[in-house]
Short mmCIF file of C-alpha atoms and ligand atoms in Angstrom, two decimals:
data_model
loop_
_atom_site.label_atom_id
_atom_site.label_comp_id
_atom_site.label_asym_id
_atom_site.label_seq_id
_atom_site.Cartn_x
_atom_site.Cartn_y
_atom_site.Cartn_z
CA UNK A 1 13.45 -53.03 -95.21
CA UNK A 2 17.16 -54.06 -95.60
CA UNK A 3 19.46 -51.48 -93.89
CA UNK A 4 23.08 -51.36 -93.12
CA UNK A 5 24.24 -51.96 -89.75
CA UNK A 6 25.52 -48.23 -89.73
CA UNK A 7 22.10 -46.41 -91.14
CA UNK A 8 19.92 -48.59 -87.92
CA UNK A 9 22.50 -47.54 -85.84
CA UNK A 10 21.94 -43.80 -86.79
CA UNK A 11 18.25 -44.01 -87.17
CA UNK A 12 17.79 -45.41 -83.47
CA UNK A 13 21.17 -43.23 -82.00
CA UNK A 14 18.97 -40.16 -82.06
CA UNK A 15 18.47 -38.61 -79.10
CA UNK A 16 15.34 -36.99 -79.27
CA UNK A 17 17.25 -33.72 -78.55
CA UNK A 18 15.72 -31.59 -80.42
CA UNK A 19 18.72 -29.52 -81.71
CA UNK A 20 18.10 -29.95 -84.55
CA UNK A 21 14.56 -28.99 -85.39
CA UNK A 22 15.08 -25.15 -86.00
CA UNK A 23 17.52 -25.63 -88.77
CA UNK A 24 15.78 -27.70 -91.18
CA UNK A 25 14.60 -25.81 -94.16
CA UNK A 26 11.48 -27.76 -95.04
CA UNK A 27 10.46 -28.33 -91.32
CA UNK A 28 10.88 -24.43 -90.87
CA UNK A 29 8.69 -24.00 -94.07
CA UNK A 30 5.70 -26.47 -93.90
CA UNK A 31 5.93 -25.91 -89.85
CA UNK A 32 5.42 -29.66 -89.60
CA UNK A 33 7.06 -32.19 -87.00
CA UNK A 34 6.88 -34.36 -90.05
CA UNK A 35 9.50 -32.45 -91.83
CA UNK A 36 12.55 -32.67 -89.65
CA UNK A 37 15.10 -35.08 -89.08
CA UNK A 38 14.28 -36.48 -85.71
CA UNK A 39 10.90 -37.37 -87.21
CA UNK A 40 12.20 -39.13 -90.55
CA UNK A 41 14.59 -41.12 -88.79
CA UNK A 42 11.35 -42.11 -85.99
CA UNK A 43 9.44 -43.34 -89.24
CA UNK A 44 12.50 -45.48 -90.52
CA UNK A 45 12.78 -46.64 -87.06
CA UNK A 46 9.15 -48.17 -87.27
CA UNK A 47 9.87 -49.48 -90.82
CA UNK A 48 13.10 -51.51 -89.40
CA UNK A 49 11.16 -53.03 -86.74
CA UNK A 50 8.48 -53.98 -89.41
CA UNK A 51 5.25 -52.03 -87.63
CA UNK A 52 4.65 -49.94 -90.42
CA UNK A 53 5.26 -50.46 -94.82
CA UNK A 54 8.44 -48.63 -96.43
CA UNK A 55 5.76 -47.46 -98.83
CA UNK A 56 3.93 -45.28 -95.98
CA UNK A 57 7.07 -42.87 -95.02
CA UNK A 58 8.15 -42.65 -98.86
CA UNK A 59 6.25 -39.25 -99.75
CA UNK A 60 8.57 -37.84 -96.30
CA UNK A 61 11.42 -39.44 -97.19
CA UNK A 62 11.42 -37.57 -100.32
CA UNK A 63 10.80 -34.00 -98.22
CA UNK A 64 14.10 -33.70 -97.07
CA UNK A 65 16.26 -31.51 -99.74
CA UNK A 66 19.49 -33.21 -97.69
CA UNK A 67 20.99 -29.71 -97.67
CA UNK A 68 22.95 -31.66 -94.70
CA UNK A 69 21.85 -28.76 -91.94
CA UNK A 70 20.78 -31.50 -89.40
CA UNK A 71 23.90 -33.47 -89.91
CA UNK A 72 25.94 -30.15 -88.89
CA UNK A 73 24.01 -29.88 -86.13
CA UNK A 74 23.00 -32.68 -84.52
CA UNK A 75 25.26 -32.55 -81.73
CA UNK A 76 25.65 -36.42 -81.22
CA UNK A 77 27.48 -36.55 -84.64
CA UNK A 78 24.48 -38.67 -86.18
CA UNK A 79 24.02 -38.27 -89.75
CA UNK A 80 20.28 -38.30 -91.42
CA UNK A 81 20.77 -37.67 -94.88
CA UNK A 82 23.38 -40.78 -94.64
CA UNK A 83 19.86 -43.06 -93.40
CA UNK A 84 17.49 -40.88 -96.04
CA UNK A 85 19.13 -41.44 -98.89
CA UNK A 86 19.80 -44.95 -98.07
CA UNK A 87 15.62 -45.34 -97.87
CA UNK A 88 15.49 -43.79 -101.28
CA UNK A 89 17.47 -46.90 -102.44
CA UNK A 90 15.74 -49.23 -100.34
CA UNK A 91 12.53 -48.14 -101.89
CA UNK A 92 13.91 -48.06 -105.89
CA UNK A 93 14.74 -51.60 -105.13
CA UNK A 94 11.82 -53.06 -103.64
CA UNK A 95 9.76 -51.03 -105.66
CA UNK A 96 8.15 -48.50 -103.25
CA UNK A 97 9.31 -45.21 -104.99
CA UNK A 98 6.69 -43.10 -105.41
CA UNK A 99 5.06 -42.40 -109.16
CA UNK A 100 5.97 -38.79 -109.33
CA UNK A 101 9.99 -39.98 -108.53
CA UNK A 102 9.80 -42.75 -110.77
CA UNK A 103 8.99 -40.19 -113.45
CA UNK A 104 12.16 -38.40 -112.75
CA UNK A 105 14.22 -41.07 -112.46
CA UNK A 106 13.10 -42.51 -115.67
CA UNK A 107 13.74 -39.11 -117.32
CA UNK A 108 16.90 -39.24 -115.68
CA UNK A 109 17.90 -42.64 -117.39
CA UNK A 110 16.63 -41.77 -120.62
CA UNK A 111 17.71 -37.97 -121.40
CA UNK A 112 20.63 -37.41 -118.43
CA UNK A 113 18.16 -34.62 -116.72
CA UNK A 114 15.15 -35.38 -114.28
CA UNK A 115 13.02 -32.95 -116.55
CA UNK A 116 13.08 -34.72 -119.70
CA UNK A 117 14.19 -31.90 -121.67
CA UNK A 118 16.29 -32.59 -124.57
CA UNK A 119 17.12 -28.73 -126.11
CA UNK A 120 18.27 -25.96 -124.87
CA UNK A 121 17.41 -22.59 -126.18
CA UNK A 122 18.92 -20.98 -129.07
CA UNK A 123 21.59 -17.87 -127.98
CA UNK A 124 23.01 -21.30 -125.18
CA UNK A 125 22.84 -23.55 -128.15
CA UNK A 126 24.65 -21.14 -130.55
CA UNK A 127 27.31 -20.26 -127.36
CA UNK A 128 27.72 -23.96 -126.99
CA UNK A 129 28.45 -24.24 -130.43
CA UNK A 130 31.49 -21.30 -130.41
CA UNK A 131 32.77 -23.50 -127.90
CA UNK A 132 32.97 -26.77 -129.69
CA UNK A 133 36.27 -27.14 -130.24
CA UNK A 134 38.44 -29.53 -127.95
CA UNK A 135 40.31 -27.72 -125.18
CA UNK A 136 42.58 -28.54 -122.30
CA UNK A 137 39.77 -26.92 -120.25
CA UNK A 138 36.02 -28.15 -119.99
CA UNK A 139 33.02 -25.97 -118.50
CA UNK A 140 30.72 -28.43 -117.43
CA UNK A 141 27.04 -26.47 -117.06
CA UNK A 142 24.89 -29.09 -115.53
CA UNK A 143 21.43 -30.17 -116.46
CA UNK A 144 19.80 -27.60 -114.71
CA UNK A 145 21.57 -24.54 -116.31
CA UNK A 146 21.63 -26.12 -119.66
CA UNK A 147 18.07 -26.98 -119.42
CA UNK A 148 16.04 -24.76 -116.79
CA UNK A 149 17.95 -21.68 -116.92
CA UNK A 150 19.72 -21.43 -120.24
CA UNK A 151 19.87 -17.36 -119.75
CA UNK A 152 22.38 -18.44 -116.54
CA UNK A 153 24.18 -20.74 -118.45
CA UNK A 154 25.01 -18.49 -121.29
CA UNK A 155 26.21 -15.43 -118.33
CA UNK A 156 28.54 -18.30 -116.92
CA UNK A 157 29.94 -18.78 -120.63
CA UNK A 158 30.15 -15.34 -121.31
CA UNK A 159 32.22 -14.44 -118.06
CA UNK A 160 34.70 -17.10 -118.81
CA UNK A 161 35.02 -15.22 -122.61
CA UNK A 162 35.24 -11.88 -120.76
CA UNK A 163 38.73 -13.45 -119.15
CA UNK A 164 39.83 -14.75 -122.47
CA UNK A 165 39.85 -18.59 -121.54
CA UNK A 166 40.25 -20.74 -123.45
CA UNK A 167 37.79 -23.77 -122.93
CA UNK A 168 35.43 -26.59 -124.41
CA UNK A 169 31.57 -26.95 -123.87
CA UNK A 170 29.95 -30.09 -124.84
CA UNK A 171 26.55 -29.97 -126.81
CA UNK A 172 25.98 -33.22 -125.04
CA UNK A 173 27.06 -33.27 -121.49
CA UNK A 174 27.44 -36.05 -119.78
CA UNK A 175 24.99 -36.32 -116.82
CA UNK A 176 27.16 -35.81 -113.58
CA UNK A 177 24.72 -38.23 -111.40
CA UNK A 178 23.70 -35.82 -108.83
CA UNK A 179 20.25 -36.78 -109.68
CA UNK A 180 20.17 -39.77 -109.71
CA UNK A 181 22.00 -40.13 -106.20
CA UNK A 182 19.34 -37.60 -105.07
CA UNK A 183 16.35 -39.59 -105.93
CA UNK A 184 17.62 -43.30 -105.55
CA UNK A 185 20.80 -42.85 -104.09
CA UNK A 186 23.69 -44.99 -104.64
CA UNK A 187 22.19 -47.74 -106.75
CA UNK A 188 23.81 -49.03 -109.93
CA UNK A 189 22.32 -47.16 -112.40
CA UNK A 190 23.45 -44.04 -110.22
CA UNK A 191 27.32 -45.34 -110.06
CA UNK A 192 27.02 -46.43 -114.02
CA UNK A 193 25.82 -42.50 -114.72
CA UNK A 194 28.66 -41.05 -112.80
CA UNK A 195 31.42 -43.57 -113.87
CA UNK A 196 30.76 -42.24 -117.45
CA UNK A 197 31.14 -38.95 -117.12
CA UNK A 198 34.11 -39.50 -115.07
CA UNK A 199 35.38 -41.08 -118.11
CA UNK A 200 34.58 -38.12 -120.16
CA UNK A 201 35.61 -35.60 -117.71
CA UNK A 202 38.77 -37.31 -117.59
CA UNK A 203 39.67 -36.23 -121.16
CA UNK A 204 40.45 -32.56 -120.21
CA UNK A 205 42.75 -31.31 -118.33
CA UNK A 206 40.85 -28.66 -116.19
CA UNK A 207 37.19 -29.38 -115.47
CA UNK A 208 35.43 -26.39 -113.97
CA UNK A 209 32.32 -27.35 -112.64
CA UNK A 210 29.63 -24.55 -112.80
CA UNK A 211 26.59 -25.86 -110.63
CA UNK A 212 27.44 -26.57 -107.34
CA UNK A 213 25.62 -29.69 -107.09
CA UNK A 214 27.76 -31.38 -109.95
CA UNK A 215 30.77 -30.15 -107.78
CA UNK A 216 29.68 -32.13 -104.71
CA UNK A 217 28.95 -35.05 -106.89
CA UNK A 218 32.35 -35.49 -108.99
CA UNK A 219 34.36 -33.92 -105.91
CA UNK A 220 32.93 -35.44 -102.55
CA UNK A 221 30.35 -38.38 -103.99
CA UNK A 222 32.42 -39.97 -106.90
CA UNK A 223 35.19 -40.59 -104.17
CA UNK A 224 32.94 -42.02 -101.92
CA UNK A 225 31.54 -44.38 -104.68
CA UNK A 226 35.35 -45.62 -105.65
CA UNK A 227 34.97 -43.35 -109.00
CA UNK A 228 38.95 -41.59 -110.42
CA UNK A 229 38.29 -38.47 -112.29
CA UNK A 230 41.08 -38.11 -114.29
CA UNK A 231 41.60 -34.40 -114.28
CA UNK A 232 41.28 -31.27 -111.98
CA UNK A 233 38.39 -30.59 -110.84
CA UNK A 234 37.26 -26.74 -110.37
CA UNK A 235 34.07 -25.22 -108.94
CA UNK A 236 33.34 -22.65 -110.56
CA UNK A 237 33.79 -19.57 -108.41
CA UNK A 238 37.44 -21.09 -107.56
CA UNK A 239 37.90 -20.79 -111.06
CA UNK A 240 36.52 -17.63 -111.83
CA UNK A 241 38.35 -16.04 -108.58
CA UNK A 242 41.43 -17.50 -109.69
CA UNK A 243 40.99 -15.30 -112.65
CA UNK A 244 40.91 -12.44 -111.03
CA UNK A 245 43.84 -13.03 -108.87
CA UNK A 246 45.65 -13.59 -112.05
CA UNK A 247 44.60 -10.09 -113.65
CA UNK A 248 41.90 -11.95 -115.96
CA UNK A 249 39.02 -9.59 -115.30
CA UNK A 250 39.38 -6.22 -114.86
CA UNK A 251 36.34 -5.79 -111.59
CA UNK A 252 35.20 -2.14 -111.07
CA UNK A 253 33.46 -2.22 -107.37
CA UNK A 254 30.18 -0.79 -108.03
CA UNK A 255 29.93 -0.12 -103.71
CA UNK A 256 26.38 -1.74 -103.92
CA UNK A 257 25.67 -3.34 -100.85
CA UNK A 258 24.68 -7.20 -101.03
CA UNK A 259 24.43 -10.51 -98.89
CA UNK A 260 25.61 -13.96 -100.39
CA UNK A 261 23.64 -17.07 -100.27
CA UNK A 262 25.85 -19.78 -99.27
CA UNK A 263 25.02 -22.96 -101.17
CA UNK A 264 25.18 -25.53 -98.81
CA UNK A 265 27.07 -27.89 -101.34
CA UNK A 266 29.76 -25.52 -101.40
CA UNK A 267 30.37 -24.08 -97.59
CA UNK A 268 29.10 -28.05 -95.99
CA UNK A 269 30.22 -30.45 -98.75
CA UNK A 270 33.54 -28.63 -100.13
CA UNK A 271 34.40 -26.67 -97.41
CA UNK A 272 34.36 -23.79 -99.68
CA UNK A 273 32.70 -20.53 -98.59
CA UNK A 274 35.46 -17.49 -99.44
CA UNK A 275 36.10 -17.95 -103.21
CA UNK A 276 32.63 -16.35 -103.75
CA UNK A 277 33.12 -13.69 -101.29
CA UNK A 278 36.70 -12.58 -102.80
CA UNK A 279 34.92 -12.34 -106.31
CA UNK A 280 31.66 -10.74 -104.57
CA UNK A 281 33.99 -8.33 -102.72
CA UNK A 282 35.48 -6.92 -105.88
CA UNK A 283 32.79 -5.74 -107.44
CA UNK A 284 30.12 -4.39 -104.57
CA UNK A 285 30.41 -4.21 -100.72
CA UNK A 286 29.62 -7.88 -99.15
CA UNK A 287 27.68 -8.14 -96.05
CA UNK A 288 26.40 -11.38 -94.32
CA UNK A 289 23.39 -13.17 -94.05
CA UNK A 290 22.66 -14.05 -90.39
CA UNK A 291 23.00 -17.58 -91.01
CA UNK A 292 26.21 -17.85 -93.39
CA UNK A 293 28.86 -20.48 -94.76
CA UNK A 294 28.71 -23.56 -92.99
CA UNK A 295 25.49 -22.50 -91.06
CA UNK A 296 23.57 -21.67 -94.20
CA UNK A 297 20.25 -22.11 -95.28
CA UNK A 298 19.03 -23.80 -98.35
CA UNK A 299 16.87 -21.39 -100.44
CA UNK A 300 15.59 -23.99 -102.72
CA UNK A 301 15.93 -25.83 -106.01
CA UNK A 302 14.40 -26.79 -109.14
CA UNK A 303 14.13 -31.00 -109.15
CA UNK A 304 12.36 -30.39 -106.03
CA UNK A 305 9.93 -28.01 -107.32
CA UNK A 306 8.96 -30.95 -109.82
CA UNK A 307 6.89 -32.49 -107.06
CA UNK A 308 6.47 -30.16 -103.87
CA UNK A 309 6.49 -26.40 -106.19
CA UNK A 310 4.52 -25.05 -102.67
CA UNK A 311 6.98 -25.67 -100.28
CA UNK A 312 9.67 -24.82 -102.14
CA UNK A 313 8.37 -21.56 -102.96
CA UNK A 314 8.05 -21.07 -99.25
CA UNK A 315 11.86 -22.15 -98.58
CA UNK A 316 12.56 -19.47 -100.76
CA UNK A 317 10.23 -17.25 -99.30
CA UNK A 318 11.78 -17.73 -95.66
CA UNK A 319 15.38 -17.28 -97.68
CA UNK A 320 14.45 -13.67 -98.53
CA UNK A 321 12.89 -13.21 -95.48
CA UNK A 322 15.77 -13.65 -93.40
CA UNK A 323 17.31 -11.21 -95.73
CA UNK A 324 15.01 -8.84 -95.83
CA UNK A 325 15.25 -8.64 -92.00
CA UNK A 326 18.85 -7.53 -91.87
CA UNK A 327 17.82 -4.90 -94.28
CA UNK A 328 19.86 -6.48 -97.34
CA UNK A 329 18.23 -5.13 -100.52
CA UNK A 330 20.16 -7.59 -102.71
CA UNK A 331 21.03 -11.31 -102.31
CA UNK A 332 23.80 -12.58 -104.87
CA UNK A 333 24.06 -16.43 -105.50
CA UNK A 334 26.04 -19.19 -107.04
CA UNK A 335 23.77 -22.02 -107.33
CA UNK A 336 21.63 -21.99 -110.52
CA UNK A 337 18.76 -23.77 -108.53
CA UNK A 338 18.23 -21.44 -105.04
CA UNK A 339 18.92 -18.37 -108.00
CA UNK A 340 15.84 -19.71 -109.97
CA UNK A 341 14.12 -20.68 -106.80
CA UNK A 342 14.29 -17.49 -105.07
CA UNK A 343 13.24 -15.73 -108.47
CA UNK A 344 10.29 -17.26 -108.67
CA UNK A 345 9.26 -15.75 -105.53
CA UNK A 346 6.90 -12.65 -106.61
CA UNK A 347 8.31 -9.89 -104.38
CA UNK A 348 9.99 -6.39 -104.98
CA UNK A 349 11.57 -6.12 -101.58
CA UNK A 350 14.70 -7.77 -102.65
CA UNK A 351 17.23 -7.89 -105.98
CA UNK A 352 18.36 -11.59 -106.98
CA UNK A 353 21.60 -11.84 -108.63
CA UNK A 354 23.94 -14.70 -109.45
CA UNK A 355 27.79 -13.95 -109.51
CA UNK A 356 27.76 -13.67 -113.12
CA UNK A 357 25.25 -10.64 -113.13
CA UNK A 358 27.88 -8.98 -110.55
CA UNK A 359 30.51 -9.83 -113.37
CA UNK A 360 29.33 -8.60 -116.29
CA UNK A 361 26.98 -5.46 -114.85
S1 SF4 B 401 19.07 -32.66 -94.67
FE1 SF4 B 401 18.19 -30.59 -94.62
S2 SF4 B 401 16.07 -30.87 -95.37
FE2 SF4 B 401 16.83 -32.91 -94.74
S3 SF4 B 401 16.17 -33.15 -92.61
FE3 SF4 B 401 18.27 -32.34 -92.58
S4 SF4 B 401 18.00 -30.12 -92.44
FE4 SF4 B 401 16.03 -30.97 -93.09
S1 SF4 B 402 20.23 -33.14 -83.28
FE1 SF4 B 402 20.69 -35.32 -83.76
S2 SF4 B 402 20.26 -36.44 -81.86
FE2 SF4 B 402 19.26 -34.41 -81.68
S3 SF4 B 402 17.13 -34.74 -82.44
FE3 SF4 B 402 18.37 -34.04 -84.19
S4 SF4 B 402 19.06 -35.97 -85.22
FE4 SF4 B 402 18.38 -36.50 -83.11
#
């Protein structure tokens, strides 16, 4: 395997320290050594010195959710989603991915979203429509809104209506290449997908970013990648709590008590953990999850679920655990994926609600 000078530098500059293998998500979930960091970059480390095939860690390699917990950690400053992702790429060009990614990333290149889809439903597609027009300010809902959870989609649309802006929606999105980066990393077909929708972004003025994964990809990766967006770029909840600093929305604090799920894309990538909180805190009482902000814990996501459904449902299951523990009785989020994935968990212990639902009761 060819690897930069700086990813065998990483993989081998482990320490074996272990600090590292409480935090990780998946490792917590399947309970296997496998699963962490320390072990991922061992297997790369055997791959570089040519004792075992690429092709034998590749199933692994595409168990870590790189929710970047392990990189926050690892007290030596060494950074394993930096070496995993660059595998992923390694693989896609010598040809190692595995069938079940190759899937994805062919659905990827041919539709813009991993799952192939190609409509949305009806009320989103009629919403979309009322929204046609060309604006100074674009809502970009990402492929898994638009096509996995059209219901959240059309709440995000409808709170942005509540405040009387005045914005655009695209019937066809460009693809933000969060995706692809996930499954093959930074290859060309990855920088060609987010160099186009740069170019499209960059036809608004405002660009307000609704799934957090988009935002880390146009906000942290495009820069990263050499790739000008030509506009401001928004998350979401800065957007929405910019509203209500501005008088947009009227909130009425219903005093229910809830915990917020931190993405990690927000409080790790962005650095941007107390938008949510000041829109959370306006309409019910906020309390914390143990592990909050930049310490928080990945609840799970839908691409994922595409190939390893089990142990994402357990991620999710741990997620609401750890709430359930500190006696929260509702978790808010503001990631469309950990809000589908902890849904899916069958429980009654525990309310799931995105910001949106706290918006528009
Ligand atoms: S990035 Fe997240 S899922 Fe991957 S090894 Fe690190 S902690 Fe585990
Ligand atoms: S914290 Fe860092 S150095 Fe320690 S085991 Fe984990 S990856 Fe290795």
């Amino acid at each position: 395997m060819i690897m930069s000078e700086k990813c065998k530098q990483h993989v081998d500059s482990c320490r074996f320290c272990w600090m590292c293998h409480h935090i990780c998500p998946i490792g917590n979930a399947t309970g296997q050594e496998r699963n962490t960091a320390r072990a991922r970059a061992l297997g790369i480390s055997l791959v570089n010195r040519e004792a075992i095939e690429l092709a034998e860690i590749m199933d692994n390699i595409y168990e870590c959710c790189t929710c970047g917990a392990c990189v926050h950690d690892c007290i030596t400053g060494w950074d394993p989603v930096m070496f995993t992702k660059e595998a992923r790429l390694q693989a896609a060009l010598e040809g190692v991915t595995p069938d079940y990614i190759k899937d994805l990333v062919a659905n990827c290149l041919e539709t813009g979203n991993a799952y192939g889809k190609t409509a949305t439903c009806e009320t989103l597609a009629a919403a979309i429509k009322a929204h046609a027009d060309k604006k100074d300010t674009l809502l970009l809902l990402g492929v898994d809104a638009k096509f996995m959870a059209c219901e959240q989609a059309l709440k995000a649309i409808q709170v942005l209506d509540k405040a009387a802006v005045d914005f655009t929606v695209l019937d066809n999105e460009p693809a933000s290449g969060a995706q692809l980066d996930f499954l093959i990393g930074a290859a060309n077909e990855t920088k060609q997908q987010m160099t186009a929708c740069a170019k499209e972004l960059g036809e608004y003025k405002t660009v307000v970013v609704y799934d957090p994964t988009d935002a880390k990809a146009i906000k942290q990766l495009y820069k990263e990648y050499g790739i000008d967006v030509d506009a401001e770029v928004v998350t979401y909840t800065t957007f929405v709590a910019g509203l209500l600093k501005d008088g947009k929305l009227e909130p009425k604090n219903s005093g229910e008590s809830v915990v917020f799920q931190d993405p990690y894309q927000l409080s790790r990538d962005l650095n941007e953990t107390e938008e949510a909180r000041e829109i959370i805190m306006s309409y019910a009482v906020l309390g914390e999850m143990l592990l909050n902000r930049a310490e928080t814990v990945w609840a799970g996501n839908i691409l994922m679920a595409q190939y390893i459904p089990d142990i994402v449902k357990k991620v999710a299951e741990r997620r609401i655990f750890n709430a359930t523990s500190i006696g929260a009785d509702t978790i808010v989020t503001a990631c469309v994926g950990e809000y589908v994935s902890l849904k899916a968990v069958e429980q009654d212990k525990v309310k799931i609600i995105s910001i949106e639902d706290l918006i528009l009761g």
